[in-house]
Amino acid sequence: MAILVIAEHSNGALAGATLNTVAAAQKIGGEIVVLVAGQGVAPVAEAAAKVAGVGKVLVADDAAYANLLPENVAPLIVGLAKGYSHVLAPATTNGKNYLPRVAALLDVEQISEIVEVVAADTFKRPIYAGNAIATVQSSAPVKVITVRATGFDAVAAEGGSAAIEPVSGTGDAGKSAFVGEELATSDRPELTAAKIVISGGRGLQNGDNFKHLYALADKLGAAVGASRAAVDAGFVPNDMQVGQTGKIVAPQLYIAVGISGAIQHLAGMKDSKVIVAINKDEDAPIFQVADYGLVADLFEAVPELEKLV
Amino acid sequence: MKILVAVKRVVDYNVKVRVKADNSGVDLANVKMSMNPFCEIAVEEAVRLKEKGVASEIVVVTIGPAAAQEQLRTALALGADRALLVESGEELNSLAVAKLLKAVVDKEQPQLVILGKQSIDSDNNQTGQMLAALTGYAQGTFASKVEVAGDKLSVTREIDGGLQTVSLALPAVVTTDLRLNEPRYASLPNIMKAKKKPLETVTPDALGVSLASTLKTVRVEAPAARSAGIKVGSVAELVEKLKNEAKVI
Ligand SMILES: Cc1cc2nc3c(=O)[nH]c(=O)nc-3n(C[C@H](O)[C@H](O)[C@H](O)COP(=O)(O)OP(=O)(O)OC[C@H]3O[C@@H](n4cnc5c(N)ncnc54)[C@H](O)[C@@H]3O)c2cc1C
Ligand SMILES: Nc1ncnc2c1ncn2[C@@H]1O[C@H](COP(=O)(O)O)[C@@H](O)[C@H]1O
C-alpha cells in the first residue's frame, strides 16, 4: 500500500522537513504520495512533484487550509487516509498540531517523533528527553506518524516528476480562524537546517549581548539558537529555543555558549556531529557531551573566536 | 465558565532516568515523582482565569495510579476546586487517556479544557489534540497567551517561525507552552485547605471506556553514548582543532 506524506511549507516554498519525512517513508517502503494543503500552493505542489522518490502529489488548494488549521485540515487528511498504510508528517509545530487530531479521528494511536524505521510496523523514538529510546510496534490499520527530521537524511529535492492531482475536503469546519502571526525574520540560515548552530544561554546576561553570537554566526554562516533560560528571560524570541520542548537540531557543529547543559537542553542538540562548549564553570554538565570544551569567560572568548575564524 | 484541567503524574524533571537492565522500561523505583511541568502551567492558567472572574469553577482530573492523588492535592492547593482520579494501574497510551478525558468532559461539560502540551516522560505531545478531535472542539495548542472574549477564545501559539494567534469557538481545548505563565508555589495554609477539598475516584470501567491500544513498547534502551571529549586551553587551540581535527569550519 502507499504512504501519504503531508508536506510542510511556508511562504510558497516547500520546507526542508518534508524531504526528511519522504526519506522516512522510503525506509518504510511503498509508493509515496505527498499531500500539499494550503492556499495558493501550486508552486509548492510543483516543488513536491520534483522531489526524488515521490510518486504522486495531491493538492488541496482552499482558503480553509491556508494556515493548516487542524480543525479544517484533519478531516481532509482523514478523508484521504483510508487508502494508505501510513500517514507521515514532519514533527514541526504544524505536524504536531494537526496529526494527533487525525490519529484520534481514525481511532489509532499516533507514533510521535520517530528517529528510525525498524520495520514497516516498528519504529524507534526517544522518550524521557532522549534519556531512553523506545522501540514501539503498531497494529493500527493506518499508522499515523510524526518524523523527527534529524533522524533521516533528506532525499534530493530534484530528480522526480510526479503527477499532480487536485483533491478537496470538507473545507472550513467553522470552529477556528487565523487572526495573525508575528514571524521572526533573519538573514541567517534556519535553525533546523543550518550546518553550524551557535546557541546562547543565561550566561549571555541580556538580549543585547547576543550581538557577540550574531557576529560570530555571520562569519561562520551559522544559525543562532538559545536555551530556555535565555528565552524565558526575554533575551531572544521563543522560536530560537533548542531542547526537549523546543527545536531539535543536529548540525555538523554546535557551539554552546554560557549554557549549563540541563538534560532538557541536551535533548535538543546532543546528536550534533561536533559539540563545542564555552563556559566559565569547569564543572558545567555541558562539558560531558562536548568534544571540545573551553573553560573561559564568554565575553572574552567569543570576540576572540570571531577574530580567529 | 467551568474549566477542566488534566494533569499527569510523571518522574520529576530533575531526575535523569536509567533504563532497566532487562530493557523493559525505565527504572522508576524510588524515583521522585511530580506533576508534569506543563500541567502546572495549565493549573496556574485556570487559577488566573478564576481570579480574573472569567472562570467560576476549576475541576482537575488525572488518570493514573492511586498515588496520583498527590498531584491532585497539589492542584487543589494551587486553587482547583475539586478533583477527579480515574484510577488505572497500567500505563495508558494517549488515545486511551483522551477517551477517558472525553468521558469526563461529557459528564462535566466544561467550557474550556486545559492540558499540558507534552508529558516529559512519554514526550508524546498529542493528548490535547486527540481530546479536541474526540469532542469535536477547536484546539489552541502550545499556547503562550489565552484570552476569553465573549463566546470566543483568543490563543497565541508558539510556532516554529514565531507566534501565531487564532480565534476559537468555545468550548475549546488549550495546551500550554512554557511562556504561558510562571506557576506559583502552594502556600502552607492552602495545602492544609486542599486536604478538605473534594476528591472523587472512578474507574475506567465506570466511564465505559475501552483501553485497547494499537501501540505497544517492545524494548527500551539507553541512547548511544557520546565518546568523551577534551578541554582546550585557548581560543587559538579551539580554532586549530575545529579546522584541522574536526574539519567543521
Ligand atoms: C518542562 C521543561 C522543559 C524544558 N525545556 C527546555 C528546552 O527545550 N530547552 C532548554 O534549553 N531548556 C529547557 N528547560 C530548562 C532547563 O531545565 C534549564 O533550566 C535551562 O536549559 C538552563 O538554561 P541555561 O543553561 O542557559 O542557564 P543556566 O543553567 O543558568 O546556565 C548558565 C550557564 O552560563 C555559564 N556562564 C555564566 N556567565 C558566563 C560567562 N561570563 N562566561 C561563560 N559562561 C558563563 C554558567 O557557568 C552556567 O553554566 C526545560 C525545563 C522544564 C522543566
Ligand atoms: N494520564 C493522564 N492523566 C491526565 N492527563 C494526562 C495524562 N496523560 C496526558 N495527560 C495530559 O495531556 C498532556 C500532554 O500529554 P502527552 O500527549 O502524553 O504528551 C499532559 O500535559 C496532560 O495535561
XYZ file of C-alpha atoms and ligand atoms in Angstrom:
634
model
C 0.000 0.000 0.000
C 1.002 3.603 -0.464
C 2.278 6.072 2.112
C 0.786 9.537 2.472
C 3.281 12.261 3.424
C 1.882 15.640 4.450
C 4.049 18.459 3.096
C 5.369 21.264 5.283
C 5.636 24.595 3.506
C 5.834 28.291 4.181
C 5.662 31.395 2.012
C 5.003 29.385 -1.114
C 8.065 27.174 -0.720
C 8.349 23.505 0.197
C 10.068 23.234 3.589
C 13.150 21.061 4.083
C 11.486 18.926 6.769
C 9.312 17.429 4.013
C 12.432 15.905 2.429
C 13.421 14.168 5.671
C 9.869 12.861 6.022
C 9.938 11.454 2.479
C 13.229 9.778 3.463
C 11.478 8.086 6.394
C 8.693 6.974 4.036
C 11.304 5.421 1.715
C 12.684 3.422 4.644
C 9.176 2.060 5.291
C 8.742 1.202 1.602
C 5.801 1.678 -0.751
C 4.561 4.274 -3.225
C 4.945 7.768 -1.785
C 2.108 10.250 -2.239
C 2.582 13.810 -0.972
C -0.374 15.945 0.109
C 0.065 19.698 -0.188
C -2.710 21.514 1.688
C -2.920 25.280 1.746
C -3.993 28.289 -0.244
C -2.190 29.311 -3.428
C 0.109 26.327 -3.109
C 0.615 25.490 -6.796
C 4.367 26.310 -6.585
C 4.696 24.059 -3.526
C 2.976 21.222 -5.368
C 5.320 21.682 -8.317
C 8.327 21.565 -5.987
C 6.928 18.431 -4.285
C 6.468 16.751 -7.674
C 10.204 17.148 -8.342
C 11.294 15.519 -5.073
C 13.181 12.276 -5.654
C 11.073 9.213 -4.850
C 7.657 10.892 -4.866
C 5.079 9.005 -6.947
C 2.145 11.418 -6.859
C 1.230 14.807 -5.425
C -2.250 15.656 -4.169
C -3.120 19.337 -3.843
C -5.899 20.699 -1.658
C -5.911 24.384 -2.532
C -8.551 26.142 -0.474
C -8.743 29.189 1.788
C -9.860 26.834 4.593
C -6.434 25.168 4.548
C -4.451 28.420 4.410
C -2.806 28.190 7.800
C -3.134 24.442 8.276
C -5.751 24.973 10.982
C -6.181 21.478 12.465
C -9.983 21.750 12.704
C -10.056 22.029 8.888
C -7.012 20.034 7.791
C -7.565 16.944 9.988
C -10.875 15.977 8.302
C -9.213 16.423 4.885
C -6.412 14.020 5.814
C -8.815 11.567 7.469
C -10.868 11.523 4.261
C -7.787 10.510 2.284
C -6.104 8.258 4.863
C -8.165 5.101 4.454
C -6.350 4.080 1.285
C -2.874 4.277 2.827
C -0.767 2.059 5.063
C 0.937 5.051 6.733
C 0.333 8.773 7.142
C 3.517 10.716 7.886
C 4.041 14.352 8.796
C 7.181 16.206 9.843
C 7.386 16.823 13.622
C 7.125 20.576 13.138
C 4.729 22.693 15.173
C 2.256 22.231 12.280
C 2.590 18.456 12.127
C 2.391 18.152 15.914
C -0.759 20.265 15.843
C -2.918 18.519 13.229
C -1.614 14.928 13.133
C -2.739 13.723 16.612
C -6.188 15.051 15.664
C -6.054 12.864 12.547
C -4.972 9.834 14.596
C -7.810 10.197 17.105
C -10.382 10.598 14.325
C -9.024 7.371 12.798
C -9.175 5.737 16.262
C -5.461 4.885 16.285
C -2.504 5.973 18.398
C -0.068 8.451 16.918
C 3.586 7.419 16.949
C 5.382 10.651 17.816
C 8.779 11.778 16.542
C 10.289 8.603 15.167
C 14.057 8.660 14.582
C 14.396 5.211 12.991
C 12.340 2.763 10.957
C 12.968 -0.800 12.185
C 10.198 -2.397 10.083
C 7.002 -1.174 8.439
C 5.212 -1.528 11.790
C 8.123 -0.949 14.196
C 9.883 2.323 14.972
C 12.326 3.887 17.402
C 11.563 7.098 19.239
C 13.236 8.975 22.083
C 11.396 9.252 25.406
C 12.315 10.964 28.714
C 14.120 13.839 26.954
C 16.176 11.382 24.933
C 17.461 9.563 28.017
C 15.876 6.401 26.653
C 14.989 5.118 23.198
C 11.775 3.123 22.890
C 11.093 0.605 20.145
C 7.349 0.609 19.521
C 5.183 -1.646 17.402
C 1.862 -0.623 15.908
C -1.062 -2.828 14.926
C -3.061 0.118 13.561
C -4.586 -0.344 10.099
C -3.234 3.101 9.200
C -0.040 4.052 11.016
C -0.022 7.732 11.885
C 3.492 9.028 12.500
C 5.391 12.262 13.019
C 9.003 12.197 11.842
C 11.900 13.908 13.596
C 13.931 15.447 10.779
C 17.314 14.861 12.428
C 16.761 11.093 12.300
C 16.632 10.881 8.492
C 18.937 12.321 5.814
C 16.906 14.423 3.406
C 16.134 12.988 -0.038
C 17.133 15.060 -3.071
C 14.810 17.970 -3.830
C 15.225 17.298 -7.556
C 15.022 14.247 -9.771
C 11.359 13.268 -9.568
C 8.497 14.052 -11.956
C 5.328 13.056 -10.140
C 1.822 13.743 -11.430
C -0.160 16.442 -9.638
C -3.805 15.794 -8.834
C -6.282 18.149 -7.136
C -8.277 16.875 -4.142
C -10.894 18.505 -1.976
C -12.152 18.039 1.540
C -14.940 19.434 3.656
C -13.428 22.920 3.860
C -13.963 25.235 6.812
C -15.265 23.486 9.922
C -16.255 26.912 11.288
C -14.558 26.340 14.657
C -11.395 28.348 14.321
C -9.989 31.332 12.487
C -6.495 32.591 11.834
C -6.001 36.057 13.315
C -2.359 36.847 12.645
C 1.238 35.938 13.176
C 4.489 37.517 14.234
C 7.249 35.761 12.397
C 10.885 36.258 13.221
C 12.839 37.431 10.196
C 16.503 36.746 9.830
C 19.076 36.577 7.048
C 20.814 33.740 8.850
C 20.097 30.100 7.992
C 17.113 28.435 9.604
C 17.962 26.768 12.927
C 16.939 23.237 11.982
C 18.630 23.403 8.559
C 21.935 25.083 9.452
C 25.273 23.238 9.292
C 26.561 25.285 12.216
C 24.474 26.402 15.201
C 25.678 28.761 17.934
C 23.418 28.891 20.991
C 23.459 31.247 23.935
C 22.176 30.738 27.450
C 21.620 32.644 30.640
C 25.353 33.377 30.701
C 24.753 35.988 27.955
C 23.058 38.154 30.625
C 20.810 40.108 28.231
C 19.480 40.252 24.682
C 21.932 42.911 23.576
C 24.868 40.619 24.326
C 23.601 38.147 21.737
C 25.290 40.516 19.250
C 28.535 38.675 20.048
C 26.931 35.424 18.873
C 25.393 37.056 15.792
C 28.785 38.454 14.755
C 30.383 35.018 15.067
C 27.422 33.389 13.311
C 27.677 35.762 10.367
C 31.335 34.858 9.906
C 30.614 31.128 10.024
C 27.302 31.180 8.118
C 25.680 29.790 11.251
C 22.211 29.923 12.791
C 21.721 31.206 16.331
C 19.751 29.306 18.977
C 19.183 29.643 22.707
C 18.428 27.810 25.928
C 15.048 28.026 27.584
C 16.505 30.264 30.284
C 17.555 32.805 27.641
C 14.105 32.731 26.026
C 12.211 32.912 29.334
C 14.315 35.896 30.372
C 13.282 37.642 27.149
C 16.793 37.828 25.626
C 15.547 36.263 22.370
C 12.230 35.034 20.875
C 10.698 31.609 21.556
C 11.419 30.212 18.099
C 15.125 30.119 19.000
C 14.726 27.623 21.862
C 16.654 24.389 21.393
C 15.717 21.406 23.526
C 13.254 18.730 24.627
C 10.355 21.114 24.236
C 11.882 23.440 21.651
C 13.657 22.706 18.386
C 15.714 19.594 17.783
C 18.930 20.260 15.882
C 21.805 18.057 14.753
C 24.249 20.262 12.831
C 27.838 19.483 11.886
C 28.956 21.896 14.592
C 27.069 23.086 17.692
C 28.639 25.761 19.871
C 27.003 26.164 23.309
C 27.900 29.483 24.914
C 27.006 30.208 28.545
C 24.710 27.187 28.689
C 24.959 24.808 31.657
C 23.746 21.673 29.831
C 20.490 20.658 31.536
C 19.025 17.371 30.228
C 16.200 19.313 28.573
C 18.710 21.320 26.568
C 20.881 18.299 25.697
C 17.756 16.566 24.346
C 17.689 19.101 21.528
C 21.335 19.055 20.421
C 23.242 16.010 21.584
C 23.065 14.333 18.189
C 25.154 17.140 16.684
C 28.313 15.851 14.988
C 30.772 18.072 16.862
C 29.898 19.922 20.068
C 31.861 22.854 21.469
C 31.100 24.302 24.909
C 32.284 27.648 26.207
C 31.515 28.082 29.880
C 33.331 29.665 32.789
C 32.311 26.862 35.167
C 34.598 23.886 34.574
C 32.064 21.562 36.223
C 29.166 22.564 33.962
C 27.398 19.381 32.702
C 27.607 20.636 29.103
C 31.286 19.608 29.143
C 30.206 15.957 29.492
C 28.830 15.983 25.948
C 31.316 18.441 24.429
C 34.005 17.238 22.021
C 35.915 20.444 22.695
C 35.414 22.321 25.954
C 36.802 25.755 26.675
C 36.667 26.979 30.262
C 36.588 30.736 29.772
C 34.608 33.909 30.165
C 32.415 34.070 27.081
C 32.774 37.856 26.840
C 36.478 37.348 26.147
C 36.360 34.034 24.295
C 33.588 34.754 21.774
C 35.042 38.017 20.358
C 38.453 36.337 20.130
C 36.913 33.355 18.359
C 35.225 35.703 15.917
C 38.596 37.260 15.068
C 40.363 33.921 14.569
C 37.874 32.072 12.342
C -17.319 29.226 32.912
C -16.217 25.849 34.162
C -12.636 24.806 33.389
C -11.365 21.239 33.339
C -7.603 20.788 33.786
C -5.872 17.467 33.059
C -2.680 16.779 35.000
C -0.265 13.876 34.844
C 1.999 12.342 37.469
C 5.455 11.925 35.952
C 9.054 11.499 37.000
C 10.387 14.803 38.369
C 12.100 16.873 35.674
C 15.372 16.952 37.645
C 15.746 13.179 37.603
C 17.975 11.582 34.999
C 16.260 8.253 34.443
C 18.028 4.962 33.826
C 16.944 2.160 31.555
C 16.229 -1.177 33.291
C 18.739 -3.953 32.715
C 16.106 -6.150 31.024
C 15.215 -3.355 28.577
C 11.552 -3.459 29.595
C 11.373 0.220 30.504
C 12.987 2.879 32.692
C 13.590 2.315 36.380
C 11.046 4.328 38.374
C 11.558 2.590 41.725
C 12.333 5.144 44.470
C 12.402 7.983 41.946
C 10.862 11.351 42.808
C 7.503 11.863 41.078
C 5.882 15.253 40.442
C 3.209 16.972 38.444
C 4.246 17.285 34.786
C 5.640 20.860 34.474
C 3.322 21.745 31.572
C 0.361 20.637 33.713
C 1.459 23.020 36.492
C 1.254 25.777 33.905
C -2.235 24.527 32.950
C -3.431 24.661 36.566
C -1.914 28.133 37.012
C -3.695 29.449 33.916
C -7.044 28.144 35.166
C -6.473 29.713 38.569
C -5.615 33.064 36.964
C -8.798 32.912 34.867
C -10.730 32.295 38.059
C -9.008 35.171 39.831
C -9.978 37.414 36.900
C -13.591 36.350 37.323
C -13.669 34.566 33.962
C -13.825 31.066 35.430
C -16.335 30.020 38.069
C -15.114 26.526 38.863
C -11.921 24.538 38.253
C -12.095 20.754 38.132
C -8.789 18.903 37.952
C -8.543 15.348 36.620
C -5.806 12.760 36.349
C -5.669 9.234 35.042
C -3.191 7.140 36.922
C -2.406 5.071 39.998
C -3.780 5.801 43.497
C -0.542 7.660 44.250
C -1.543 10.303 41.688
C -3.850 11.705 44.388
C -0.706 13.533 45.493
C -0.648 15.567 42.272
C -4.390 16.218 42.532
C -3.890 17.562 46.077
C -1.150 19.810 44.744
C -3.540 21.152 42.097
C -6.192 21.708 44.787
C -3.644 23.586 46.895
C -2.836 25.771 43.903
C -6.506 26.744 43.547
C -8.541 24.000 41.839
C -11.956 23.464 43.456
C -12.386 19.714 43.177
C -10.542 16.719 41.824
C -11.240 13.516 39.969
C -8.954 10.473 39.865
C -9.606 7.954 37.122
C -7.726 5.125 38.716
C -5.716 2.884 36.436
C -2.709 0.835 37.454
C -1.445 0.247 33.950
C 0.414 2.803 31.818
C -2.094 4.009 29.245
C -1.377 5.291 25.771
C -2.554 8.749 24.741
C -5.645 7.682 22.820
C -6.989 5.771 25.833
C -6.250 8.793 28.045
C -8.004 11.074 25.560
C -11.054 8.769 25.502
C -11.240 8.786 29.303
C -10.919 12.572 29.330
C -13.690 12.744 26.718
C -15.943 10.758 29.063
C -15.143 13.230 31.845
C -15.866 16.164 29.504
C -19.253 14.625 28.632
C -20.082 14.470 32.330
C -18.670 17.817 33.439
C -19.462 19.912 30.339
C -16.629 22.428 30.803
C -16.330 25.446 28.500
C -12.573 25.164 28.433
C -10.206 22.209 28.877
C -6.559 22.970 29.590
C -3.797 20.373 29.238
C -0.023 20.478 29.061
C 1.475 20.424 25.583
C 3.689 17.456 26.384
C 4.360 14.879 29.079
C 8.048 14.920 29.925
C 8.100 11.116 30.216
C 6.450 9.908 27.000
C 7.246 13.138 25.120
C 4.106 12.375 23.103
C 2.601 15.830 22.620
C -0.749 14.518 21.445
C -3.348 14.001 24.188
C -4.874 17.505 23.980
C -5.160 17.346 20.203
C -6.782 13.895 20.465
C -9.261 15.101 23.073
C -10.145 18.021 20.785
C -10.753 15.551 17.937
C -12.962 13.269 20.039
C -15.043 16.125 21.449
C -15.134 17.995 18.133
C -13.771 21.099 19.860
C -11.346 23.622 18.440
C -7.769 23.382 19.716
C -5.263 26.031 20.721
C -2.007 24.139 21.169
C 1.360 25.396 22.511
C -0.338 28.455 23.994
C 1.657 31.408 25.292
C -1.381 33.658 25.792
C -5.070 32.876 26.336
C -7.896 35.411 26.423
C -11.618 34.820 26.664
C -13.707 37.284 24.656
C -17.439 36.506 24.800
C -18.050 33.132 23.212
C -14.609 33.116 21.593
C -11.152 32.295 22.815
C -8.085 34.065 21.521
C -4.958 31.919 21.731
C -1.419 32.981 20.881
C 0.648 29.929 19.952
C 4.389 29.293 19.924
C 5.150 28.027 16.422
C 8.396 27.210 14.598
C 8.593 30.624 12.928
C 7.498 32.738 15.912
C 3.988 33.371 17.228
C 0.544 32.772 15.741
C -2.812 33.968 17.028
C -6.036 32.079 16.386
C -9.613 32.693 17.428
C -11.515 29.611 18.596
C -15.167 28.868 19.215
C -15.897 27.759 22.789
C -15.883 25.147 24.193
C -12.267 24.573 23.270
C -9.120 22.672 24.226
C -5.909 24.526 25.055
C -2.448 23.037 25.581
C 0.157 25.068 27.427
C 3.644 26.104 26.389
C 6.408 27.296 28.714
C 5.818 31.033 28.373
C 2.085 30.997 29.183
C 2.730 31.851 32.831
C 5.020 31.173 35.749
C 3.282 28.813 38.169
C 3.038 29.878 41.814
C 4.023 27.757 44.783
C 1.306 26.429 47.055
C 1.231 28.185 50.428
C 1.070 26.149 53.629
C -2.473 27.312 54.528
C -3.623 26.402 51.023
C -2.008 22.975 51.307
C -3.967 22.450 54.524
C -7.198 23.665 52.933
C -6.672 21.371 49.939
C -6.912 18.343 52.197
C -10.582 19.154 52.753
C -11.494 19.784 49.120
C -13.488 17.022 47.361
C -11.523 14.278 45.558
C -13.597 11.637 43.801
C -12.258 8.349 42.406
C -13.764 6.484 39.440
C -12.674 3.523 37.334
C -12.254 3.481 33.540
C -14.948 0.766 33.523
C -17.421 3.084 35.191
C -16.752 5.609 32.447
C -17.434 2.917 29.852
C -14.170 3.381 28.006
C -12.174 0.620 26.314
C -8.450 0.904 26.951
C -7.393 -1.234 23.981
C -4.384 0.225 22.185
C -2.830 -0.111 18.750
C 0.655 0.582 20.122
C 2.975 -1.431 22.314
C 6.502 -0.798 23.524
C 8.682 -3.790 22.714
C 12.021 -2.550 24.020
C 13.572 0.407 25.811
C 17.297 1.050 25.561
C 19.806 3.696 26.576
C 20.785 6.139 23.841
C 24.188 5.819 22.191
C 26.730 7.490 24.474
C 28.984 10.236 23.113
C 32.666 9.493 23.424
C 34.475 11.720 25.900
C 35.877 14.952 24.531
C 38.785 17.116 25.572
C 39.303 20.516 27.141
C 41.248 23.012 25.056
C 43.499 25.587 26.684
C 42.810 28.593 24.489
C 40.624 30.007 21.744
C 43.519 29.561 19.304
C 43.736 25.861 20.132
C 39.967 25.521 19.701
C 40.124 27.077 16.231
C 43.035 24.836 15.271
C 41.120 21.708 16.369
C 37.928 22.737 14.570
C 39.861 23.411 11.364
C 42.315 20.531 11.287
C 40.950 17.759 13.507
C 37.162 18.011 13.295
C 37.271 19.808 9.919
C 33.945 21.537 10.569
C 34.955 25.145 9.848
C 9.305 21.138 31.227
C 10.636 21.729 30.954
C 11.029 21.867 29.650
C 12.270 22.454 29.359
N 12.634 22.555 28.055
C 13.833 23.095 27.767
C 14.279 23.219 26.406
O 13.596 22.818 25.464
N 15.490 23.798 26.185
C 16.298 24.249 27.199
O 17.382 24.786 26.914
N 15.906 24.143 28.471
C 14.689 23.591 28.777
N 14.302 23.519 30.080
C 15.086 24.247 31.102
C 16.335 23.523 31.605
O 15.975 22.659 32.664
C 17.356 24.561 32.130
O 16.748 25.332 33.137
C 17.885 25.504 31.056
O 18.318 24.759 29.927
C 19.029 26.330 31.627
O 19.469 27.287 30.687
P 20.954 27.846 30.737
O 21.901 26.719 30.593
O 21.029 28.949 29.748
O 21.012 28.524 32.176
P 21.851 28.120 33.472
O 21.569 26.721 33.862
O 21.612 29.186 34.446
O 23.365 28.164 32.988
C 24.050 29.318 32.656
C 25.493 28.915 32.394
O 26.213 30.041 31.935
C 27.518 29.989 32.496
N 28.043 31.367 32.492
C 27.564 32.436 33.161
N 28.286 33.531 32.875
C 29.244 33.150 31.999
C 30.318 33.842 31.347
N 30.517 35.150 31.518
N 31.108 33.135 30.532
C 30.923 31.790 30.343
N 29.936 31.098 30.940
C 29.105 31.780 31.752
C 27.318 29.441 33.888
O 28.509 28.842 34.366
C 26.218 28.416 33.650
O 26.741 27.114 33.379
C 13.104 22.915 30.398
C 12.700 22.744 31.719
C 11.485 22.157 32.007
C 11.073 21.984 33.426
N -2.650 10.063 32.470
C -3.019 11.346 32.276
N -3.902 11.932 33.102
C -4.290 13.213 32.931
N -3.836 13.990 31.942
C -2.939 13.465 31.082
C -2.488 12.129 31.194
N -1.613 11.904 30.187
C -1.514 13.060 29.487
N -2.318 14.000 30.026
C -2.472 15.409 29.599
O -2.018 15.549 28.268
C -0.886 16.422 28.219
C 0.033 16.012 27.102
O 0.477 14.708 27.302
P 1.139 13.795 26.168
O 0.229 13.825 24.999
O 1.229 12.439 26.818
O 2.488 14.366 25.888
C -0.320 16.391 29.630
O 0.422 17.556 29.926
C -1.601 16.305 30.458
O -2.233 17.578 30.566
